[in-house]
Short mmCIF file of C-alpha atoms in Angstrom, two decimals:
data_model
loop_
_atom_site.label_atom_id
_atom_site.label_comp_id
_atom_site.label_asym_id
_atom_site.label_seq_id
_atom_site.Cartn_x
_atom_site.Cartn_y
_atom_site.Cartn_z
CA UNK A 29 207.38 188.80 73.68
CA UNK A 30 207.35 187.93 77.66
CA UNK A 31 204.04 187.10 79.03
CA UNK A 32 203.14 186.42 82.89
CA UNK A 33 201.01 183.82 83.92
CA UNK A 34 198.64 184.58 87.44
CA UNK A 35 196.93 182.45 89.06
CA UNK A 36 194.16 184.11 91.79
CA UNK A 37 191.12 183.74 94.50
CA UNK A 38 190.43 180.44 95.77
CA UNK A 39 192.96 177.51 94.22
CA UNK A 40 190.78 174.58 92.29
CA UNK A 41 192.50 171.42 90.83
CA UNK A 42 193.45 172.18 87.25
CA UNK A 43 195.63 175.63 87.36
CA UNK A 44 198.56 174.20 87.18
CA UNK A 45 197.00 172.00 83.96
CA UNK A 46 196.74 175.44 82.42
CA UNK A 47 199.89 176.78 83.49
CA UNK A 48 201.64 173.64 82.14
CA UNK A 49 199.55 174.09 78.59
CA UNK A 50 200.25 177.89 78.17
CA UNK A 51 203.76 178.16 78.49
CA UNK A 52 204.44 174.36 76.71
CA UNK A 53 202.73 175.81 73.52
CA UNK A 54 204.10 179.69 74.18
CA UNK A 55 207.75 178.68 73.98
CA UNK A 56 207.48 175.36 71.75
CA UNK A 57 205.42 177.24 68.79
CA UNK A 58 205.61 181.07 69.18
CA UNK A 59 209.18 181.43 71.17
CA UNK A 60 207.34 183.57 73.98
CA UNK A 61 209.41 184.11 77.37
CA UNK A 62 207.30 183.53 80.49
CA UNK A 63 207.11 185.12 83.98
CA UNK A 64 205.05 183.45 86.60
CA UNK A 65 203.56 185.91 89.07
CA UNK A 66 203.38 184.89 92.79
CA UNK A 67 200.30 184.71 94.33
CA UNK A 68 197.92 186.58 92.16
CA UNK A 69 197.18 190.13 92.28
CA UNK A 70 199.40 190.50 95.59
CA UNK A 71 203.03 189.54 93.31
CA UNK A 72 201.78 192.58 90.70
CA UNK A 73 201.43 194.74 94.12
CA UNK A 74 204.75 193.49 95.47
CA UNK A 75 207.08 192.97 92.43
CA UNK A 76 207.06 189.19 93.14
CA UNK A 77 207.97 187.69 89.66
CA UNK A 78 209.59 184.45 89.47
CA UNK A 79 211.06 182.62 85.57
CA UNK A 80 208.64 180.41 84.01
CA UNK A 81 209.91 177.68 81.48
CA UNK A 82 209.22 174.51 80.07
CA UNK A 83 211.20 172.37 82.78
CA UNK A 84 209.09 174.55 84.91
CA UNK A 85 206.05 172.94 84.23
CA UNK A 86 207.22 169.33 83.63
CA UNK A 87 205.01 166.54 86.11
CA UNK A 88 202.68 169.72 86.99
CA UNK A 89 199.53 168.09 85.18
CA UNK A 90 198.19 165.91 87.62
CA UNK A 91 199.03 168.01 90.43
CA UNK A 92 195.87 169.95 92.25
CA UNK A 93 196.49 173.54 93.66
CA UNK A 94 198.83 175.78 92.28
CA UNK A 95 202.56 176.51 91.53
CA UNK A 96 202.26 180.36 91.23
CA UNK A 97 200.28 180.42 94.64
CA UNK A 98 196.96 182.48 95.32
CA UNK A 99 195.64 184.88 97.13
CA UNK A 100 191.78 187.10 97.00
CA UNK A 101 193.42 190.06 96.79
CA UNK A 102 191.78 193.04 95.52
CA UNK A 103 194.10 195.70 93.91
CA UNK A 104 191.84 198.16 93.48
CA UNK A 105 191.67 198.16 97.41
CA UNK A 106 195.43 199.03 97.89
CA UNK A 107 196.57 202.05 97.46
CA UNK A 108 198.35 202.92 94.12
CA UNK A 109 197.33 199.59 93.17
CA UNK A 110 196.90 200.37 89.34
CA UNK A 111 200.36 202.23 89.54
CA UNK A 112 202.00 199.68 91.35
CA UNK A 113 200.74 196.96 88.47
CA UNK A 114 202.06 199.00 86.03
CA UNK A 115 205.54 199.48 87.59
CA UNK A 116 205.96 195.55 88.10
CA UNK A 117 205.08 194.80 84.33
CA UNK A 118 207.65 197.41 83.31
CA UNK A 119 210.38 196.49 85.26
CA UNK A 120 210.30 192.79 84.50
CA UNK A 121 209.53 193.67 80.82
CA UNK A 122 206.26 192.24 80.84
CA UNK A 123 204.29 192.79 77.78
CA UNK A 124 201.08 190.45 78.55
CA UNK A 125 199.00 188.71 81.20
CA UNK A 126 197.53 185.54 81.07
CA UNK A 127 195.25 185.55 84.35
CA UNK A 128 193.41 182.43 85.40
CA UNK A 129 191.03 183.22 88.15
CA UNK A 130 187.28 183.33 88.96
CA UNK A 131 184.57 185.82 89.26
CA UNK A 132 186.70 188.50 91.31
CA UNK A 133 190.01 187.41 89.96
CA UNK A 134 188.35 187.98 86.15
CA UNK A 135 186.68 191.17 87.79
CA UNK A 136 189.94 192.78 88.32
CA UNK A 137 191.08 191.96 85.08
CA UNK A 138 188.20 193.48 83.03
CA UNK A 139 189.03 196.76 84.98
CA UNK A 140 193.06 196.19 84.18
CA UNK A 141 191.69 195.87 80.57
CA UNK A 142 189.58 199.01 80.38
CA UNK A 143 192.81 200.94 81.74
CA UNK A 144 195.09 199.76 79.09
CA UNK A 145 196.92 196.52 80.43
CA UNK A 146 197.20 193.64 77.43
CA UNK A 147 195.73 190.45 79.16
CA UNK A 148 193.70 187.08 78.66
CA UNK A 149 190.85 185.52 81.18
CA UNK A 150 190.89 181.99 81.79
CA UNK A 151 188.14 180.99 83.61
CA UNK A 152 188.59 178.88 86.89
CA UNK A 153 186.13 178.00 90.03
CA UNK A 154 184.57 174.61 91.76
CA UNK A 155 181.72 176.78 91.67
CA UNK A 156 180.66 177.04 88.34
CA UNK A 157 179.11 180.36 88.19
CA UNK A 158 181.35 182.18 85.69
CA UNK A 159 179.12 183.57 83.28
CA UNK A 160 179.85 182.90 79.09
CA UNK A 161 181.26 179.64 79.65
CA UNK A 162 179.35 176.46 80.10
CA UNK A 163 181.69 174.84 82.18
CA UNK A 164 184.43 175.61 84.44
CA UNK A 165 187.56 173.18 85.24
CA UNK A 166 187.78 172.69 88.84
CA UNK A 167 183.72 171.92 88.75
CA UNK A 168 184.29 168.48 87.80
CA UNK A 169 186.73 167.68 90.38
CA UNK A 170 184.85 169.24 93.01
CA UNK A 171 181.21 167.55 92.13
CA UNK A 172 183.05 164.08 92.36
CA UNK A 173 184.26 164.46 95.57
CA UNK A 174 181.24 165.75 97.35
CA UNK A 175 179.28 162.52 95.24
CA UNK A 176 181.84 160.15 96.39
CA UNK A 177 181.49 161.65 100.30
CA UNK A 178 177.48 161.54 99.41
CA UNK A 179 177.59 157.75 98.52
CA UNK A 180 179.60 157.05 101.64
CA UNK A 181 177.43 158.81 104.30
CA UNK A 182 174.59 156.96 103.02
CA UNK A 183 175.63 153.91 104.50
CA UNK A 184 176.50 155.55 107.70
CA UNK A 185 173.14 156.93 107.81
CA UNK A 186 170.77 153.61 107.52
CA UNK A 187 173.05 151.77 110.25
CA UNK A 188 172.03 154.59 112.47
CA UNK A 189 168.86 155.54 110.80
CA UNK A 190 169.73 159.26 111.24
CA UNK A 191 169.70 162.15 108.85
CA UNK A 192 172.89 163.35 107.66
CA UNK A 193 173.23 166.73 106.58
CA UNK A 194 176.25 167.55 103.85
CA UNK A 195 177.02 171.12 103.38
CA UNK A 196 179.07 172.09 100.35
CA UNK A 197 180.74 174.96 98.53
CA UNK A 198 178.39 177.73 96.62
CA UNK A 199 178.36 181.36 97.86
CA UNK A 200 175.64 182.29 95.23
CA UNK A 201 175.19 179.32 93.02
CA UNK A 202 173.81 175.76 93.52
CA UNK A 203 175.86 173.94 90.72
CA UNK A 204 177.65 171.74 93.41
CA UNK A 205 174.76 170.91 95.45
CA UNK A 206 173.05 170.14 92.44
CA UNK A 207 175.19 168.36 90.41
CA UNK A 208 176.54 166.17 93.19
CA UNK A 209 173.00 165.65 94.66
CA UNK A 210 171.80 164.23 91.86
CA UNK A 211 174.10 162.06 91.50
CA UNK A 212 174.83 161.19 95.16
CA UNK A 213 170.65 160.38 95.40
CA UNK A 214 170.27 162.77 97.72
CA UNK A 215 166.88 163.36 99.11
CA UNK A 216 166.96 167.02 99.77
CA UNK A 217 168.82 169.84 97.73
CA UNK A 218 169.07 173.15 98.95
CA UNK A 219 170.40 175.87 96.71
CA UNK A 220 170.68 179.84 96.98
CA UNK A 221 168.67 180.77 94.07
CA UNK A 222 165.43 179.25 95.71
CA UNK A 223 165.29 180.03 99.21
CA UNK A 224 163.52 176.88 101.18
CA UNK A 225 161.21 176.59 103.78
CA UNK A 226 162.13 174.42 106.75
CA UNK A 227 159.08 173.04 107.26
CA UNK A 228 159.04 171.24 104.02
CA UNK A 229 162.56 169.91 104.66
CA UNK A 230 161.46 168.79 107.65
CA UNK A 231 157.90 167.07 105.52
CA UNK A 232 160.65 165.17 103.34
CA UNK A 233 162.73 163.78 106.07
CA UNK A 234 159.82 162.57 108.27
CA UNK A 235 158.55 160.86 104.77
CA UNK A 236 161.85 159.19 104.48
CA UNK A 237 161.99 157.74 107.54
CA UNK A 238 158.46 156.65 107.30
CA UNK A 239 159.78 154.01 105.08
CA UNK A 240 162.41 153.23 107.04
CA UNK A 241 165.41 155.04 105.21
CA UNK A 242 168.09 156.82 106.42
CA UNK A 243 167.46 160.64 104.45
CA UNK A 244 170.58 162.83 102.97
CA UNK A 245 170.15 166.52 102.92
CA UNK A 246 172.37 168.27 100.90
CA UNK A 247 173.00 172.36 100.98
CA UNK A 248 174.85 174.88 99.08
CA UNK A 249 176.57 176.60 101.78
CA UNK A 250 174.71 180.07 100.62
CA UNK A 251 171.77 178.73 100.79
CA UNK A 252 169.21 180.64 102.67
CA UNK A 253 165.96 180.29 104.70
CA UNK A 254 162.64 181.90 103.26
CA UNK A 255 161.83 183.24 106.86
CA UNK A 256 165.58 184.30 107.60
CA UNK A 257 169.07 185.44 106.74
CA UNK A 258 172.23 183.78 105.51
CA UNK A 259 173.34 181.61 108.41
CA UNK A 260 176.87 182.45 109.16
CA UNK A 261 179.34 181.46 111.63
CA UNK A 262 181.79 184.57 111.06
CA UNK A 263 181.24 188.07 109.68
CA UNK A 264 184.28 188.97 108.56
CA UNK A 265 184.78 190.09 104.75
CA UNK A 266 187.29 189.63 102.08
CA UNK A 267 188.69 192.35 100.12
CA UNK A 268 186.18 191.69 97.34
CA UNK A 269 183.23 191.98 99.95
CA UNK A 270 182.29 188.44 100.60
CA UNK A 271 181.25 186.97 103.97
CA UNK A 272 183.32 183.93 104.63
CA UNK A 273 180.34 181.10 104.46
CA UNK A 274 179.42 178.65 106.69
CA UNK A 275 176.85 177.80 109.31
CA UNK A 276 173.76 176.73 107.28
CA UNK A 277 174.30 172.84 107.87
CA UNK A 278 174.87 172.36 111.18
CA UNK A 279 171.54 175.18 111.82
CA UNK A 280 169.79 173.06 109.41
CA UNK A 281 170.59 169.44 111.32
CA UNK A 282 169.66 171.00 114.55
CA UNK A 283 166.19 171.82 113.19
CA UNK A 284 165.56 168.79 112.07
CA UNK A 285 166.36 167.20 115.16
CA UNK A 286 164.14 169.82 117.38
CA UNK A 287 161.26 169.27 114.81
CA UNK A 288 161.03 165.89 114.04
CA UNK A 289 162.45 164.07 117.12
CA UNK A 290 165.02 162.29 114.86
CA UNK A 291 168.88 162.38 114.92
CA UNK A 292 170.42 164.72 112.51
CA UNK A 293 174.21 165.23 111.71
CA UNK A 294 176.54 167.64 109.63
CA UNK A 295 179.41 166.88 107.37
CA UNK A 296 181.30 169.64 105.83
CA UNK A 297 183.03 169.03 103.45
CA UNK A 298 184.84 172.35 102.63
CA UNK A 299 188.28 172.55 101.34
CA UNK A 300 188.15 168.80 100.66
CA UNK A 301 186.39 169.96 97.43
CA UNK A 302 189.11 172.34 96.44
CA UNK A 303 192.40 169.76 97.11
CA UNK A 304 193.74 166.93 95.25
CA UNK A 305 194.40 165.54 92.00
CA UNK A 306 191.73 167.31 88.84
CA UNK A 307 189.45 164.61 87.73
CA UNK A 308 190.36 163.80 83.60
CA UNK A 309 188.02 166.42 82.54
CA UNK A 310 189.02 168.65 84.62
CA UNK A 311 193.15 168.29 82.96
CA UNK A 312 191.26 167.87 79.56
CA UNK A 313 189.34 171.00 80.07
CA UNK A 314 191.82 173.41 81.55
CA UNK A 315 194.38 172.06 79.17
CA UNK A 316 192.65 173.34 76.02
CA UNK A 317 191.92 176.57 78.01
CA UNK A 318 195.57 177.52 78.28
CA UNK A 319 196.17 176.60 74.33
CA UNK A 320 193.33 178.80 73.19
CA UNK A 321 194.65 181.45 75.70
CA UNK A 322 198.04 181.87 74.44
CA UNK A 323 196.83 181.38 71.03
CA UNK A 324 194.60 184.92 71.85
CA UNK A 325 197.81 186.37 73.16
CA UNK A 326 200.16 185.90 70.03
CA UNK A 327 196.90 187.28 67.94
CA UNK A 328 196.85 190.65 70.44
CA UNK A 329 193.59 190.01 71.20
CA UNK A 330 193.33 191.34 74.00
CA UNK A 331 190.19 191.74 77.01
CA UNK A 332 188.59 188.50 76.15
CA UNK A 333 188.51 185.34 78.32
CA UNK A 334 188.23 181.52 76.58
CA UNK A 335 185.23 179.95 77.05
CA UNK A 336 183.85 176.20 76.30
CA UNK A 337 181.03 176.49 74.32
CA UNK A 338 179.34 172.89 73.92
CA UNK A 339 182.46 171.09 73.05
CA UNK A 340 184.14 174.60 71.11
CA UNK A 341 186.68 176.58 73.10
CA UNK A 342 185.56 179.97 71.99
CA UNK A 343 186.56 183.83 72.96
CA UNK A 344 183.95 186.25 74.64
CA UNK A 345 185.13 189.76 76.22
CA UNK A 346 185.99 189.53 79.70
CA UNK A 347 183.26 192.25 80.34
CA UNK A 348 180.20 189.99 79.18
CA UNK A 349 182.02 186.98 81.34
CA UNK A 350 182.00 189.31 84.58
CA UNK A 351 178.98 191.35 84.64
CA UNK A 352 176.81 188.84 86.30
CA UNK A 353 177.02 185.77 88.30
CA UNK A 354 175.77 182.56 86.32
CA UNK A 355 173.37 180.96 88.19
CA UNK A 356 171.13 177.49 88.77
CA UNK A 357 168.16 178.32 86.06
CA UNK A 358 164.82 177.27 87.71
CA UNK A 359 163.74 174.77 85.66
CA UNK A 360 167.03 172.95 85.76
CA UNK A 361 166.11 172.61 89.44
CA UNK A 362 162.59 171.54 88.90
CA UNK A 363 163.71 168.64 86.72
CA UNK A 364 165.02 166.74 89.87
CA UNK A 365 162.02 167.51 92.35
CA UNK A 366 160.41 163.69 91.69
CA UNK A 367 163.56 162.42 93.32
CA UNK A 368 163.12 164.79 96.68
CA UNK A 369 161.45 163.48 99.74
#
């Protein structure tokens, strides 16, 4: 049997952890020949299929990004695309996929399933909002680097006594503002599924620096204003539709300042949450994802993705994982409101 491994959309510390952990187990316990395919979906377009063996993957573990490369491309958006899939897994002998990707990446693959291909879903994101699964590896990673930027701006803030506004990753989910808010003591958290009203903000910074403390603000970067739109600094679109975020921190810091006289700043952090070395859960996690994945491959069963359930690695069909973004649930959010203003 020859399965290819794909790794697509953004790039998240940990792919390579599952790379590493599917084709260690493939060729050690079930002699299975690997292919890696070169950046995502756009190496099944092109024919871009490179070997994939155990000395492949050796020292890949700690190592953030990917070895395959990435891209967000969107098959169904070139022409022939299915056809052109289908040639490339013939003429490389290809019997299986093992695709590692996030929302769109997964979205692709549930319509590659429905049309016949043989393939596997491992979930991947910083963002956390792949449905079926209660974590995703790359999350980890990214919350502690926006917490560890979080506890350093703090000081930075009370020696100037300004606010500091921290903008990071989430399209259409608040896990990372959340999560790393929390724990970073931030002040203010500002998340897409509850659209906020400046005014308050404003109300909880003013309190903070009634007391003589420097506040932190900290927003999802699709988070949106009750009395406006998404702020954005560029229109442009992907091939899967999305606007390419950003904006909504520095509009945010320059409200504050107009409205409450103080000084207000921006930090985005960005890519910084995507690079570097995966955190030990993150390696942990995405490790017993690729085991569970090629285990689902020798078994032909086929148009499911792996999920963690509690501490269980479990299968669900990719369809169930794709249909719907998973998002913040209210009453998570409400939990944390003592700590805000």
């Amino acid at each position: 049997m020859k399965v290819g491994v794909l790794t697509g959309g953004g790039d998240c510390p940990g792919l390579n952890a599952v790379i590493r952990s599917v084709v260690r187990k493939g060729v050690q316990e079930y002699g299975v020949d690997f292919v890696g395919v070169r950046d995502g979906w756009l190496g099944l377009l092109q024919g871009e299929v490179i070997p994939l063996d155990i000395s492949s993957v050796r020292g890949i573990l700690p190592r953030g990004g990917t070895i395959l490369g990435s891209s967000r491309t969107n098959l169904f958006q070139h022409e022939d695309g299915l056809r052109r899939v289908r040639e490339t897994l013939a003429a490389h002998d290809v019997d299986a996929l093992v695709v590692i990707g996030g929302e769109d990446t997964l979205g692709v693959a549930t319509e590659l399933s429905r049309q016949g291909i043989q393939l596997v879903g491992v979930p991947k994101t910083i963002d956390n909002d792949v449905s079926g699964t209660d974590y995703t590896f790359g999350f980890d990673t990214a919350v502690g680097i926006a917490t560890e930027a979080i506890d350093r701006l703090h000081t930075t803030a009370e020696s100037h006594m300004r606010a500091l506004v921290v903008e990071v990753m989430g399209r259409h989910s608040g896990w990372i503002a959340l999560h790393a808010g929390v724990a970073g003591g931030a002040n203010v958290i500002l998340i897409p599924e509850r659209p906020f009203d400046i005014d308050q903000v404003c109300e909880q910074v003013q309190s903070r620096f009634k007391i003589n403390y420097a506040p932190i603000v900290v927003v999802a970067e699709g988070a949106v204003p009750k009395e406006g739109q998404m702020v954005l600094k560029d229109r442009s679109r992907d091939e899967f539709g999305h606007v390419r975020l950003s904006g909504i921190g520095e509009w945010l810091a320059r409200e504050i300042s107009k409205r409450t006289g103080k000084d207000a700043r921006t930090t985005v952090l960005g890519h910084v949450q995507r690079g570097g070395t995966p955190s030990a859960f993150d390696r942990w996690l995405a490790t017993r994802f690729g085991l569970h994945a090629i285990d689902a491959v020798k078994e032909g069963d086929f148009g499911v993705m792996v999920a963690l359930e509690g501490t269980r690695i479990v299968r669900i069909p990719l369809a169930d994982a794709t249909g719907q973004t998973k998002r913040v649930d209210p009453s998570l959010y409400d939990e944390f409101e003592v700590f805000f203003g």
